[in-house]
Amino acid sequence: MGVVKVYLCVYNWLLFAGWLQILVSAVKALQQSGPSGVYAAVEKPLQIWQTAALLEVFFPLVFSFLWFLVLRRIVYGIVRSPVMATLPQIGSRIYLTWGILFSFPQVQEHWLVTSLVLSWSITEVIRYSFFALKETFGYTPRFLLWLRYTTFFVMYPTGICSEAGLVFVTLPFMQLSDLYCLRMPNKLNFGFDYYYMSIVALLAYIPGSPGMYTHMIRQRKKALGSKPKAS
Amino acid sequence: MGIAEKTVRVQVLGRSGKEFIKGGVEISQDGTVADLKKAIQRQNAKYYPERQRLTLPLEPGQKRPTVLEGGKKLKDYFSNQNPQVVFKDLGPQVAYKTLFFFEYLGPLIIYPIFYFYPQIYSFFGLPTRQVTHPVQTYALYAWCFHYAKREFETFFIHRFSHATSPLANVYRNCAYYWVFGALIAYFVNHPLYTPVSKEQMYIGFAIAAVSQISNFYCHIILKNLRSPDGKGGYQIPSGFLFNYVTCANYMTEIWQWIGFNIATQTLAGYLFLGAAGYIMSVWALQKHKRLRQTFDGKEGRAKYPRRWVIMPPLL
C-alpha cells in the first residue's frame, strides 16, 4: 500500500527531526545554564513529539477496533514492534511528560530532568532515523542497527532511573495537591488518589524494568544474531 | 511379560527437530498415548505426563500440529513402524483444584478484612466509619457466600477435562481475583460509602440470589455430562437454561454480578463485571464454536441446535 509507506516515511523523518531538536536544545541549555535550564528549553517540543508517538499505538488500536477484519492486516504492519511491548513504554513516557513534568512545575528544574531528556532523545534519534532510513531507502546501515540494539544497555537504566526518580521526588507535591484526585462520597462510590496511584506506578517499575530490559536483549539477539559481528 | 509383546520404538523429537530422547522409547504396539507419556517420564523423571504435550510432526502447510490425546491408542495415529512424536514441555503444572482453591481463597479472606477492620482506612488518612449500612452487611454475606460456593464446587461438583494448568496461571489468576476483590471490598466498606435506596438494594440482591441458585444448578447439569474420571465424550448440554443458552453457567454468573452491583453500586464492582463478562464471553464463543463444529449434523452426528451463546439478546 503506497499510502501507508508514504505515511511511515513522513512520520519517522518528522519524529527523528523533532527528537534531534530536543537533543540539541537540551545540550545547548546544559552548556549555557546547567541542568536546571534543560526543561524550559525542551518543554514545548518534548510535549509535541512525545505525545505524537501515541499515533504509533493508538492509530493501529483505534483502527483495528473499528475496521477489525479489513484493516487489521494492513495496520499491523504500521507498528513494527508488537503493541504489548511498546504500550508500557509509551505509557510511562506520557505519564512523565504530562502527569509529572507538566503538572508539577516544582520538579522541572531537577537534575533528573536532564538525564531523562538525554536518555529519551538519544534513544529516539537513533530509533526514528533507523525506521526513517528503512522506509525511505529500504535499507539501514549496519552501524545504525548496532547502535539501536546496543545503546539501550546504558540508555534503559539511565532512562528508567530518571523516570522512577522523578516520580519519587514529585510524590511530596502530589500529597499536598488535590490534582487528578477524585474524592468520596459520590454516587459511584469511587475514589482516586493520584499520590497512591503514583506509588503503585513506581512499584510497577520493579517487575516491569527487568522485563523490558530482557525483551530488548532478546530483540538484539534476533536482530544482530548471536555470532559476533564480522568486521 | 509372559508372552512376548510386540513393541514399537517411538522417536521423540524436540520442537527444533533434533532428537529429544536418544534412541526414542519402546512401548507396546497396542499401547496408548498415556503409556507413551509414562515411558518418556521413565527416561526423565522431571517430565510427568501432565507436563508433556506430544504432537505429530507438522505436515507441510499445517499451521497447528495435531495433539495426541491421552486416551487414544498409538495405532490411531500411526500406521507405519517408525512413529515420530514431537515433545513440548508445558512447564511446571498445578492441579486445577489447587489453582481454584487459592484464587478463590483470596477474596474470601480479603473482603471481610475491610468490613471487620475499618481501622485500615485511617491508614489512608480517612475518617473512621460512623455507621455500617445494612447493604454493606448484606454485601459481605453475598460476597462470602459466592466464593464459599465456588470453593465447594471446586472440590465436590466440577469435573475437569484437564487435570492441570501451567504454574504461571496461579500468579496471573490470583492477581486478578485478589486485586479486584481488594478493590471492591475497599470501596463497598469505605467510611464515606453512599448506599442506594432500599428498593434498589432488594432488587439487586434478589437478582443475585436467584442467579446464584441457577448457577449452582447449571454446574450440576454440567457435572452430569461427564463421567467421574472426566473422560466422557463431548456432549450437547441440555435441560434448564441450557436449552436456550450454550453457556448458561456463565450467563447466570454474570447476572449474579449484575445483581450484586445493582445493590452495592460501585465503579470498581462494575469494572470487575466488565472484565469478568469479557473473559467469559471469549470462552463462551470458543465453546459454542466447538460444539457447532463437533455436532454438525453430518455422518449421523446430532446437529447442534440454534442457541444463544452467553447473553440473550446481545450474544
mmCIF file of C-alpha atoms in Angstrom, chain B residues 51-214:
data_model
loop_
_atom_site.group_PDB
_atom_site.id
_atom_site.type_symbol
_atom_site.label_atom_id
_atom_site.label_comp_id
_atom_site.label_asym_id
_atom_site.label_seq_id
_atom_site.Cartn_x
_atom_site.Cartn_y
_atom_site.Cartn_z
ATOM 1 C CA ARG B 51 3.701 -31.597 31.706
ATOM 2 C CA GLN B 52 4.076 -33.216 28.301
ATOM 3 C CA ARG B 53 2.443 -32.169 25.125
ATOM 4 C CA LEU B 54 3.006 -34.639 22.326
ATOM 5 C CA THR B 55 2.128 -33.781 18.749
ATOM 6 C CA LEU B 56 2.554 -35.329 15.352
ATOM 7 C CA PRO B 57 5.267 -33.697 13.286
ATOM 8 C CA LEU B 58 3.893 -30.754 11.376
ATOM 9 C CA GLU B 59 2.678 -31.585 7.895
ATOM 10 C CA PRO B 60 3.619 -29.144 5.115
ATOM 11 C CA GLY B 61 1.065 -26.336 5.054
ATOM 12 C CA GLN B 62 -0.235 -27.192 8.512
ATOM 13 C CA LYS B 63 -0.260 -24.291 10.932
ATOM 14 C CA ARG B 64 -1.021 -26.087 14.174
ATOM 15 C CA PRO B 65 0.166 -29.618 14.823
ATOM 16 C CA THR B 66 -2.154 -32.452 15.788
ATOM 17 C CA VAL B 67 -2.109 -33.038 19.531
ATOM 18 C CA LEU B 68 -2.010 -36.620 20.753
ATOM 19 C CA GLU B 69 -4.824 -37.316 23.194
ATOM 20 C CA GLY B 70 -4.032 -39.386 26.271
ATOM 21 C CA GLY B 71 -6.805 -41.908 25.966
ATOM 22 C CA LYS B 72 -6.222 -42.804 22.329
ATOM 23 C CA LYS B 73 -4.060 -45.646 21.146
ATOM 24 C CA LEU B 74 -0.844 -45.168 19.203
ATOM 25 C CA LYS B 75 -2.387 -47.215 16.427
ATOM 26 C CA ASP B 76 -4.989 -44.473 15.928
ATOM 27 C CA TYR B 77 -2.243 -42.035 14.982
ATOM 28 C CA PHE B 78 0.458 -44.130 13.384
ATOM 29 C CA SER B 79 0.141 -46.688 10.631
ATOM 30 C CA ASN B 80 3.809 -47.313 9.997
ATOM 31 C CA GLN B 81 6.533 -48.839 12.094
ATOM 32 C CA ASN B 82 8.528 -45.636 12.634
ATOM 33 C CA PRO B 83 6.320 -43.347 14.621
ATOM 34 C CA GLN B 84 7.637 -39.912 15.468
ATOM 35 C CA VAL B 85 6.252 -37.556 18.060
ATOM 36 C CA VAL B 86 7.225 -34.000 18.858
ATOM 37 C CA PHE B 87 7.641 -33.207 22.549
ATOM 38 C CA LYS B 88 6.826 -29.915 24.192
ATOM 39 C CA ASP B 89 7.394 -29.169 27.861
ATOM 40 C CA LEU B 90 4.385 -27.289 29.183
ATOM 41 C CA GLY B 91 6.308 -26.228 32.234
ATOM 42 C CA PRO B 92 5.512 -26.957 35.856
ATOM 43 C CA GLN B 93 1.869 -27.813 36.276
ATOM 44 C CA VAL B 94 -0.553 -27.295 39.096
ATOM 45 C CA ALA B 95 -3.750 -29.232 39.703
ATOM 46 C CA TYR B 96 -6.820 -27.224 38.731
ATOM 47 C CA LYS B 97 -8.268 -27.820 42.154
ATOM 48 C CA THR B 98 -5.199 -26.246 43.714
ATOM 49 C CA LEU B 99 -5.363 -23.282 41.361
ATOM 50 C CA PHE B 100 -9.045 -22.645 42.084
ATOM 51 C CA PHE B 101 -8.551 -23.138 45.807
ATOM 52 C CA PHE B 102 -6.007 -20.325 46.030
ATOM 53 C CA GLU B 103 -7.591 -17.892 43.617
ATOM 54 C CA TYR B 104 -10.944 -18.068 45.465
ATOM 55 C CA LEU B 105 -9.358 -18.081 48.917
ATOM 56 C CA GLY B 106 -8.036 -14.541 48.468
ATOM 57 C CA PRO B 107 -11.450 -12.874 48.071
ATOM 58 C CA LEU B 108 -12.833 -14.967 50.946
ATOM 59 C CA ILE B 109 -10.207 -13.636 53.306
ATOM 60 C CA ILE B 110 -9.510 -10.134 51.964
ATOM 61 C CA TYR B 111 -13.091 -8.839 51.741
ATOM 62 C CA PRO B 112 -14.065 -9.480 55.382
ATOM 63 C CA ILE B 113 -10.861 -7.743 56.486
ATOM 64 C CA PHE B 114 -12.141 -4.428 55.106
ATOM 65 C CA TYR B 115 -15.514 -4.975 56.752
ATOM 66 C CA PHE B 116 -14.313 -6.015 60.192
ATOM 67 C CA TYR B 117 -11.219 -3.796 60.416
ATOM 68 C CA PRO B 118 -12.243 -0.280 59.335
ATOM 69 C CA GLN B 119 -9.062 0.995 61.019
ATOM 70 C CA ILE B 120 -7.396 0.228 57.688
ATOM 71 C CA TYR B 121 -8.960 3.343 56.215
ATOM 72 C CA SER B 122 -7.281 5.616 58.763
ATOM 73 C CA PHE B 123 -4.008 4.484 57.204
ATOM 74 C CA PHE B 124 -5.075 6.452 54.121
ATOM 75 C CA GLY B 125 -5.998 9.467 56.215
ATOM 76 C CA LEU B 126 -9.724 8.760 56.004
ATOM 77 C CA PRO B 127 -12.259 9.242 58.822
ATOM 78 C CA THR B 128 -13.387 6.276 60.901
ATOM 79 C CA ARG B 129 -16.629 4.572 59.933
ATOM 80 C CA GLN B 130 -19.563 6.245 61.641
ATOM 81 C CA VAL B 131 -22.279 3.823 60.651
ATOM 82 C CA THR B 132 -22.444 0.485 58.902
ATOM 83 C CA HIS B 133 -25.220 0.472 56.334
ATOM 84 C CA PRO B 134 -27.360 -2.674 56.005
ATOM 85 C CA VAL B 135 -26.301 -3.053 52.381
ATOM 86 C CA GLN B 136 -22.667 -3.308 53.461
ATOM 87 C CA THR B 137 -23.515 -6.213 55.763
ATOM 88 C CA TYR B 138 -25.634 -7.990 53.145
ATOM 89 C CA ALA B 139 -22.886 -7.444 50.584
ATOM 90 C CA LEU B 140 -20.435 -9.152 52.917
ATOM 91 C CA TYR B 141 -22.751 -12.166 53.176
ATOM 92 C CA ALA B 142 -23.412 -12.264 49.424
ATOM 93 C CA TRP B 143 -19.727 -11.991 48.570
ATOM 94 C CA CYS B 144 -18.547 -14.623 51.038
ATOM 95 C CA PHE B 145 -21.363 -16.980 50.129
ATOM 96 C CA HIS B 146 -20.398 -16.626 46.471
ATOM 97 C CA TYR B 147 -16.773 -17.556 46.992
ATOM 98 C CA ALA B 148 -17.530 -20.253 49.534
ATOM 99 C CA LYS B 149 -19.880 -21.748 46.960
ATOM 100 C CA ARG B 150 -17.051 -21.640 44.421
ATOM 101 C CA GLU B 151 -14.715 -23.495 46.775
ATOM 102 C CA PHE B 152 -17.393 -26.098 47.413
ATOM 103 C CA GLU B 153 -17.996 -26.576 43.704
ATOM 104 C CA THR B 154 -14.275 -26.900 43.044
ATOM 105 C CA PHE B 155 -13.957 -29.891 45.335
ATOM 106 C CA PHE B 156 -17.347 -31.535 45.043
ATOM 107 C CA ILE B 157 -19.041 -30.557 41.798
ATOM 108 C CA HIS B 158 -16.747 -29.656 38.948
ATOM 109 C CA ARG B 159 -15.287 -32.344 36.723
ATOM 110 C CA PHE B 160 -12.219 -31.045 34.943
ATOM 111 C CA SER B 161 -11.286 -32.110 31.418
ATOM 112 C CA HIS B 162 -7.665 -31.209 32.052
ATOM 113 C CA ALA B 163 -6.210 -32.205 35.383
ATOM 114 C CA THR B 164 -3.660 -29.401 35.457
ATOM 115 C CA SER B 165 -2.885 -25.847 34.472
ATOM 116 C CA PRO B 166 0.504 -24.163 34.000
ATOM 117 C CA LEU B 167 2.047 -22.772 37.175
ATOM 118 C CA ALA B 168 2.206 -19.253 35.700
ATOM 119 C CA ASN B 169 -1.590 -19.171 35.764
ATOM 120 C CA VAL B 170 -1.529 -19.297 39.550
ATOM 121 C CA TYR B 171 0.119 -15.884 39.745
ATOM 122 C CA ARG B 172 -1.971 -14.400 36.968
ATOM 123 C CA ASN B 173 -5.332 -15.681 38.242
ATOM 124 C CA CYS B 174 -4.639 -14.918 41.884
ATOM 125 C CA ALA B 175 -3.607 -11.377 40.942
ATOM 126 C CA TYR B 176 -6.895 -10.949 39.052
ATOM 127 C CA TYR B 177 -9.175 -12.229 41.803
ATOM 128 C CA TRP B 178 -7.276 -10.853 44.778
ATOM 129 C CA VAL B 179 -6.710 -7.355 43.379
ATOM 130 C CA PHE B 180 -10.307 -6.938 42.199
ATOM 131 C CA GLY B 181 -11.516 -8.431 45.473
ATOM 132 C CA ALA B 182 -9.477 -5.931 47.465
ATOM 133 C CA LEU B 183 -10.658 -3.009 45.313
ATOM 134 C CA ILE B 184 -14.334 -3.876 45.610
ATOM 135 C CA ALA B 185 -14.022 -4.602 49.325
ATOM 136 C CA TYR B 186 -12.230 -1.270 49.815
ATOM 137 C CA PHE B 187 -14.993 0.759 48.180
ATOM 138 C CA VAL B 188 -18.058 -1.067 49.492
ATOM 139 C CA ASN B 189 -16.797 -0.890 53.083
ATOM 140 C CA HIS B 190 -15.457 2.659 52.739
ATOM 141 C CA PRO B 191 -16.333 5.058 55.579
ATOM 142 C CA LEU B 192 -17.720 7.510 53.008
ATOM 143 C CA TYR B 193 -19.741 4.880 51.141
ATOM 144 C CA THR B 194 -23.087 6.087 49.767
ATOM 145 C CA PRO B 195 -25.760 3.358 49.800
ATOM 146 C CA VAL B 196 -28.514 3.111 47.197
ATOM 147 C CA SER B 197 -32.220 3.114 48.004
ATOM 148 C CA LYS B 198 -33.687 0.185 49.909
ATOM 149 C CA GLU B 199 -35.752 -0.842 46.883
ATOM 150 C CA GLN B 200 -32.738 -0.903 44.609
ATOM 151 C CA MET B 201 -30.807 -2.927 47.160
ATOM 152 C CA TYR B 202 -33.537 -5.542 47.469
ATOM 153 C CA ILE B 203 -33.917 -5.838 43.700
ATOM 154 C CA GLY B 204 -30.160 -6.238 43.304
ATOM 155 C CA PHE B 205 -29.774 -8.916 45.937
ATOM 156 C CA ALA B 206 -32.867 -10.739 44.694
ATOM 157 C CA ILE B 207 -31.385 -10.944 41.201
ATOM 158 C CA ALA B 208 -28.090 -12.089 42.698
ATOM 159 C CA ALA B 209 -29.708 -14.784 44.829
ATOM 160 C CA VAL B 210 -31.795 -16.236 42.010
ATOM 161 C CA SER B 211 -28.763 -16.180 39.734
ATOM 162 C CA GLN B 212 -26.549 -17.917 42.279
ATOM 163 C CA ILE B 213 -29.030 -20.747 42.723
ATOM 164 C CA SER B 214 -29.479 -21.078 38.959
#
